[in-house]
CSV table of C-alpha atoms and ligand atoms in Angstrom, one decimal:
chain,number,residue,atom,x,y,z
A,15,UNK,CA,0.0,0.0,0.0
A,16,UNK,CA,1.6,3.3,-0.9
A,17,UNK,CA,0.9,6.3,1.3
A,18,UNK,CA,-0.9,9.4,-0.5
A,19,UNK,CA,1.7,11.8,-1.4
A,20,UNK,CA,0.7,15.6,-2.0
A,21,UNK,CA,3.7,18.3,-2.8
A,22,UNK,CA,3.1,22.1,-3.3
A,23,UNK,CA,4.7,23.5,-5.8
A,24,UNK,CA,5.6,27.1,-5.2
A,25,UNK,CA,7.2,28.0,-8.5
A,26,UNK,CA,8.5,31.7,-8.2
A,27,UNK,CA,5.8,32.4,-5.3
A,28,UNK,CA,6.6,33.7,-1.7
A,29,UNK,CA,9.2,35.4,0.0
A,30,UNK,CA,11.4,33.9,3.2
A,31,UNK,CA,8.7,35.5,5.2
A,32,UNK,CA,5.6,34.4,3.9
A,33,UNK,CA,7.2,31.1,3.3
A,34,UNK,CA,7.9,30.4,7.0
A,35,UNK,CA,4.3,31.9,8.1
A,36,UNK,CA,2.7,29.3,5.6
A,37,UNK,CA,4.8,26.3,7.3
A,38,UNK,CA,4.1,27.4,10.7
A,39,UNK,CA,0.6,27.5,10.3
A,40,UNK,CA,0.4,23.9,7.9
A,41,UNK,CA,2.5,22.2,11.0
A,42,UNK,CA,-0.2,23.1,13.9
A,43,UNK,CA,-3.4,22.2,11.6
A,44,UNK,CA,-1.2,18.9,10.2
A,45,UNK,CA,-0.1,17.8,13.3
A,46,UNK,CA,-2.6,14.7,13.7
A,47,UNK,CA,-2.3,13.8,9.3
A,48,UNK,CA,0.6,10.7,9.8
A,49,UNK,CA,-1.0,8.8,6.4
A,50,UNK,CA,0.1,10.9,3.6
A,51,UNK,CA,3.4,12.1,3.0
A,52,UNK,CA,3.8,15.9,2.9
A,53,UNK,CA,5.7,17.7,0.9
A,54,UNK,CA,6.3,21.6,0.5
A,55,UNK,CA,8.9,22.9,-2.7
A,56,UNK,CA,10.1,26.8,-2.0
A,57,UNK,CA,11.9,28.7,-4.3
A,58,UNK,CA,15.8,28.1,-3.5
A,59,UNK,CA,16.0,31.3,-1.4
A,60,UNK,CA,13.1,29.9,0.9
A,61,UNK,CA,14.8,26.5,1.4
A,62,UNK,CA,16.5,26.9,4.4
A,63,UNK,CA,14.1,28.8,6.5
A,64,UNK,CA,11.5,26.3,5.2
A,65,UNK,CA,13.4,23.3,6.8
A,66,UNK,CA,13.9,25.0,9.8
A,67,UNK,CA,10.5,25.9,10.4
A,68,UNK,CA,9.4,22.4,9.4
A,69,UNK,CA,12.3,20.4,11.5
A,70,UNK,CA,10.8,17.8,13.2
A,71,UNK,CA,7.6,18.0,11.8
A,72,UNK,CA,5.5,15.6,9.5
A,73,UNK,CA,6.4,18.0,6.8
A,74,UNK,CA,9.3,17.2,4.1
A,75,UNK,CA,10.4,20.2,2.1
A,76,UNK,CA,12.1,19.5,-1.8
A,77,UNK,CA,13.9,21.8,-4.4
A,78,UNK,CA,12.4,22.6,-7.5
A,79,UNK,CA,15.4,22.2,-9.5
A,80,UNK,CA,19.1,21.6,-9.4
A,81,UNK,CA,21.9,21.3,-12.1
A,82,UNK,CA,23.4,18.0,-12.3
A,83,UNK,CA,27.5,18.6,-11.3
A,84,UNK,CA,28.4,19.0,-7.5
A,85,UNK,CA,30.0,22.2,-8.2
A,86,UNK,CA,32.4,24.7,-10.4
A,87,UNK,CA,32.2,27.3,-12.7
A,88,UNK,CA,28.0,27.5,-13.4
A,89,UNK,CA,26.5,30.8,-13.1
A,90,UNK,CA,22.8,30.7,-11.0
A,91,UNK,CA,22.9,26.6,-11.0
A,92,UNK,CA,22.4,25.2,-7.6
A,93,UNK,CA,23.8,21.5,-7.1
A,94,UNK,CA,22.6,18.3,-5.2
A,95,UNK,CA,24.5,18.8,-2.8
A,96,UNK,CA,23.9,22.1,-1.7
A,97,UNK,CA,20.2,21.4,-1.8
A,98,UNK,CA,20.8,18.9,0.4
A,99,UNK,CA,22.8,20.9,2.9
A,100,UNK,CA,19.9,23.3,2.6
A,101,UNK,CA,17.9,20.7,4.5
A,102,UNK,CA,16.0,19.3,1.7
A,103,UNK,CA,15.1,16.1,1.2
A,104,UNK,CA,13.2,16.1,-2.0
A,105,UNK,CA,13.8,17.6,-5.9
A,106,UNK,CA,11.2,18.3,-8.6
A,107,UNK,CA,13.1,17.2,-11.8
A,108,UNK,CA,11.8,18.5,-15.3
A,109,UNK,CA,8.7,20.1,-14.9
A,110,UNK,CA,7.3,21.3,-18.0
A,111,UNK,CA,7.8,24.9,-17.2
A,112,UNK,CA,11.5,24.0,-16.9
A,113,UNK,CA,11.5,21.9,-19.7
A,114,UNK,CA,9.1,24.2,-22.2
A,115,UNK,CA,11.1,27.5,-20.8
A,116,UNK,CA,14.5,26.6,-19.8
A,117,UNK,CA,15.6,24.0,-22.1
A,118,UNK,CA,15.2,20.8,-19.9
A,119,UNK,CA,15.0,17.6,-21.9
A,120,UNK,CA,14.7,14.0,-21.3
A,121,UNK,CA,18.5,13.9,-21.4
A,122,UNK,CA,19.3,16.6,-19.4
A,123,UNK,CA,16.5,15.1,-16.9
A,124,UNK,CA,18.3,11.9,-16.9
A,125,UNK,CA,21.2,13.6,-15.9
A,126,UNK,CA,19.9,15.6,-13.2
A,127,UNK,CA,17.4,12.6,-11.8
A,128,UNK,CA,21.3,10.8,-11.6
A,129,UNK,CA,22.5,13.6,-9.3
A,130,UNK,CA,19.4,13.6,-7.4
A,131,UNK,CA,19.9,10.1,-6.9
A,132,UNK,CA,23.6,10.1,-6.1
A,133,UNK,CA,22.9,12.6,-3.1
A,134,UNK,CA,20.2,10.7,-1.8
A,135,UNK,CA,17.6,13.4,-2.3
A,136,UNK,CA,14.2,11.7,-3.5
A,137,UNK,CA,13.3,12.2,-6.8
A,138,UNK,CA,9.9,13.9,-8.4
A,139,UNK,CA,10.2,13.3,-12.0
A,140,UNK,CA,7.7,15.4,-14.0
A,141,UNK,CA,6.4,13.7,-17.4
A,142,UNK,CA,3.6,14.8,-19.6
A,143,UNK,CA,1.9,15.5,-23.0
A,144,UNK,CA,1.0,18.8,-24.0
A,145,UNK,CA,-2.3,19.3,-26.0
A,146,UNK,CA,-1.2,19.1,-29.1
A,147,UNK,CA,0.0,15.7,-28.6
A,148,UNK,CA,-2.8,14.6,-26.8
A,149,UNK,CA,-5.3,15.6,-29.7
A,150,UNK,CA,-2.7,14.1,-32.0
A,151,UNK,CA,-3.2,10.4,-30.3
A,152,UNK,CA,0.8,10.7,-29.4
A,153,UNK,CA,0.1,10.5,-25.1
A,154,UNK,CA,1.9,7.2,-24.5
A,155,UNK,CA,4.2,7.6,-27.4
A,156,UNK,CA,5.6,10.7,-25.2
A,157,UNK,CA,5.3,9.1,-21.9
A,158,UNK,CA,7.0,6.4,-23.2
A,159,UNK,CA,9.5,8.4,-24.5
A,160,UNK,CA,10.0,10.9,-21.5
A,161,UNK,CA,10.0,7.5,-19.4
A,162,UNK,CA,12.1,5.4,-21.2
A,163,UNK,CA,15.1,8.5,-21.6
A,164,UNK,CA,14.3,10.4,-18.3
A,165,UNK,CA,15.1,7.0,-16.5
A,166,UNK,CA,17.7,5.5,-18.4
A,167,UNK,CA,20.5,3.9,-16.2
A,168,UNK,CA,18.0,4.1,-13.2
A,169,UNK,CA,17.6,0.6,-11.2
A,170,UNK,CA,15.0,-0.9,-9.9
A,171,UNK,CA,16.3,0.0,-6.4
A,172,UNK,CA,16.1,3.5,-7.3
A,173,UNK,CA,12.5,3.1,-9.3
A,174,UNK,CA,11.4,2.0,-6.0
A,175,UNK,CA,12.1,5.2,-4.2
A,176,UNK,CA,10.7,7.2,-7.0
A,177,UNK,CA,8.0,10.0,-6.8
A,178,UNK,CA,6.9,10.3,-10.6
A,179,UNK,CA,4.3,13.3,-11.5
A,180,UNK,CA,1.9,12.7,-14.1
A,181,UNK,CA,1.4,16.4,-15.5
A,182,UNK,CA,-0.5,17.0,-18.7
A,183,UNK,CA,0.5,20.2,-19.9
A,184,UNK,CA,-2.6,21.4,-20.9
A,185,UNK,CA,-3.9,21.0,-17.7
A,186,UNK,CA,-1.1,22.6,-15.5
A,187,UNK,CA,-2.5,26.4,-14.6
A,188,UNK,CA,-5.6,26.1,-17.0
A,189,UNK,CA,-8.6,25.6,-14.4
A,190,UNK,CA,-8.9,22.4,-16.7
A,191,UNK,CA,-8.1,19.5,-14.9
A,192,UNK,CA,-7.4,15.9,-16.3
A,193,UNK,CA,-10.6,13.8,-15.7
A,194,UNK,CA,-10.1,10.8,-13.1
A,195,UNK,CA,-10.6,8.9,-16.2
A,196,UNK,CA,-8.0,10.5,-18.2
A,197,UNK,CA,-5.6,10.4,-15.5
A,198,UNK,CA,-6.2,6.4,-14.1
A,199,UNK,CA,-5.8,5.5,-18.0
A,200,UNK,CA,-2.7,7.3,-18.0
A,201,UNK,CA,-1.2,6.4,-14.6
A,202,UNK,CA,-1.9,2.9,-15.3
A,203,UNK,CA,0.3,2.7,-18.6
A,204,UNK,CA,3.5,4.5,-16.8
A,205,UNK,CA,2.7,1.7,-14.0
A,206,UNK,CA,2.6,-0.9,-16.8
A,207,UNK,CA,6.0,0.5,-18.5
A,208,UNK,CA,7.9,0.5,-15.2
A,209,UNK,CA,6.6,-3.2,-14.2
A,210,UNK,CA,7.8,-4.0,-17.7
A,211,UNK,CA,11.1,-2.3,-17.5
A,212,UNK,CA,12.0,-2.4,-13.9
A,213,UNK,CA,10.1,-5.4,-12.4
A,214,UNK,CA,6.9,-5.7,-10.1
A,215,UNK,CA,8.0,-5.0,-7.2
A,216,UNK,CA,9.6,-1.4,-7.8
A,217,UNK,CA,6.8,-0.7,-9.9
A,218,UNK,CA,4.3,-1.2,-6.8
A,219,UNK,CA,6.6,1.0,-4.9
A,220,UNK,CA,7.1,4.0,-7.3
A,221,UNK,CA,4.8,6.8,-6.4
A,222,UNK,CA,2.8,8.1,-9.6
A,223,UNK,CA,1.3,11.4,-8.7
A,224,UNK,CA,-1.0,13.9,-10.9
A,225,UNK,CA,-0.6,17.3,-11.2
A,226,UNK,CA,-2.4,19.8,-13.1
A,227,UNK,CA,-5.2,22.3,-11.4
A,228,UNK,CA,-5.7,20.1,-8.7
A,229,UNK,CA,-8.0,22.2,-5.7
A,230,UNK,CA,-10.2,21.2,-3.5
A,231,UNK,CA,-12.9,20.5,-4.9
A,232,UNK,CA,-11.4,17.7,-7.2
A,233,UNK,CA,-8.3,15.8,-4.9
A,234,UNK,CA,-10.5,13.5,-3.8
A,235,UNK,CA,-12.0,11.8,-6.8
A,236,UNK,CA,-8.7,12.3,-8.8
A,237,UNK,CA,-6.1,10.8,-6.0
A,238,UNK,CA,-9.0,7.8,-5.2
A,239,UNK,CA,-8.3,6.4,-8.5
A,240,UNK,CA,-6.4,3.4,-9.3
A,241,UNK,CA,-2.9,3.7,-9.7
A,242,UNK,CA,-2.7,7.7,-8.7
A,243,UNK,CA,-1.2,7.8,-5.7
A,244,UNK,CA,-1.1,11.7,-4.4
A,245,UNK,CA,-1.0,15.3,-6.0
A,246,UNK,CA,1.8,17.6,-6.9
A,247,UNK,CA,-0.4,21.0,-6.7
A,248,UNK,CA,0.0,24.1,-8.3
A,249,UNK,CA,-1.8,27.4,-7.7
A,250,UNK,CA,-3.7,25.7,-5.2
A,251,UNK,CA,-1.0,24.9,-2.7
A,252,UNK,CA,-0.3,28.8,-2.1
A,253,UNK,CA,-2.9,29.0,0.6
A,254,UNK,CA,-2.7,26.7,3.5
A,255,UNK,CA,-6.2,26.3,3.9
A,256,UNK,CA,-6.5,25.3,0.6
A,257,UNK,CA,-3.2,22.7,0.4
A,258,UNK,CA,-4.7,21.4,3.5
A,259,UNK,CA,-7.5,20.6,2.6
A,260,UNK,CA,-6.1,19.1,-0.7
A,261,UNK,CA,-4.3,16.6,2.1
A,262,UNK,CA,-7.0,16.1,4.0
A,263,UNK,CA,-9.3,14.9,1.2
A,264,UNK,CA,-6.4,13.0,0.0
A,265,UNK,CA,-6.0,10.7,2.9
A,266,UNK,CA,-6.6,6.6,3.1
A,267,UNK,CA,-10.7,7.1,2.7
A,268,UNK,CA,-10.7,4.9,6.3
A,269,UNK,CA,-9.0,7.8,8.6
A,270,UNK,CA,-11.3,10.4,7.0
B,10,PGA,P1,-1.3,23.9,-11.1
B,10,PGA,O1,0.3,23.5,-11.3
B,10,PGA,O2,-1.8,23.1,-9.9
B,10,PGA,O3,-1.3,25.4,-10.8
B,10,PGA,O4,-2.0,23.5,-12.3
B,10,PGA,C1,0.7,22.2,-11.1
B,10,PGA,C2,2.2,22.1,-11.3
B,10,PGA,O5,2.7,22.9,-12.2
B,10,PGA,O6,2.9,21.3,-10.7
């Protein structure tokens, strides 16, 4: 059985300020919520703070991007490492705004899950179609691409330990969510691919989250389906009240 997982995504949102006011308030209303995983991503300036303010609570905190060598002679790049010495614990890897504005690609995804890996941070790897190729029939064709590159040299060790998002592109800041349909049928082929490629057993383990305009209002019918195991929210995680109740409706149905 794998626990619900639900990340906030930040993107370029919040100062150190309101980043620690946000954490302090999420760690007294989350206190009692022990069966889903928690995690909040900062921008890198935030990290720090963030950990502190969460230390020793139920709440993880990730990156939301790193460059794949442990250090030298890269302008703005941030390494593993130094994430890691931040006090994170997590990394989002290749989300389509970093992939669509900033030149990420499978390969360079591969490279940076690798580094990820290598410094023990746990890995979210971002995948998805955009619309075009959805209305164009190519959805698994690009999963199974952005799978099958992204993870390359992985083993099934590290598939095991793996947070992978589901995030359609079309659906990622549009209000228009995947339908639970839409988003079992494609969570259930990446489940399929890893069990093919990296055996049963690390593809039971492997988290494979959705993201894309998930509030609310649609959590828990989207993370009840087969196969989708937790949320990696957007615009919706910037309010505590609204993240937590994204968690809360997210729990094991039983403890609700
Ligand atoms: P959204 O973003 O929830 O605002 O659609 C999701 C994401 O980009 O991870």
């Amino acid at each position: 059985m794998r626990t619900p997982f639900i990340a906030a995504n930040w993107k370029m949102y919040k100062t150190v300020h309101e980043a620690v006011a946000f954490v302090k308030e999420l760690r007294v209303m989350a206190k009692d919520v022990h069966d889903v995983e928690i995690v909040i991503a900062p921008p890198f300036t935030a990290l720090r703070a963030v950990a502190d303010a969460a230390h020793a609570s139920n709440i993880g905190v990730a990156a939301q991007n790193l460059y794949w060598e442990r250090e030298g002679a890269f302008t703005g790049e941030v390494s593993a490492p130094m994430i890691k010495e931040a006090g994170a614990e997590y990394v989002i890897i290749g989300h389509s705004e970093r992939r669509r504005l900033f030149g990420d690609t499978d390969q360079t995804v591969n490279r940076k899950l690798t580094a990820a890996l290598a410094a023990h941070l746990t890995a979210i790897a971002c995948i998805g179609e955009t619309l075009e190729e959805r209305e164009g029939g190519q959805t698994f064709a690009v999963l199974d691409r952005q799978l099958k590159d992204g993870l390359d040299g992985l083993n099934a060790d590290q598939i095991a330990g793996l947070v992978i998002a589901y995030e359609p592109v079309w659906a990622i800041g549009t209000g228009r969510n995947a339908t639970p349909q839409q988003a079992a049928e494609a969570h259930g082929h990446i489940r399929g691919r890893l069990r093919q490629w990296f055996g049963g057993l690390a593809a039971d383990q492997c988290h494979v989250i959705y993201g894309g305009s998930v509030k609310p209002d649609n959590a828990r019918e989207l993370v009840s389906m087969p196969d989708v195991d937790g949320a990696l929210v957007g615009g919706a995680s910037l309010d505590v009240r609204s993240f937590f109740d994204i968690l809360t409706r997210s729990r094991p149905q039983a403890a609700v």
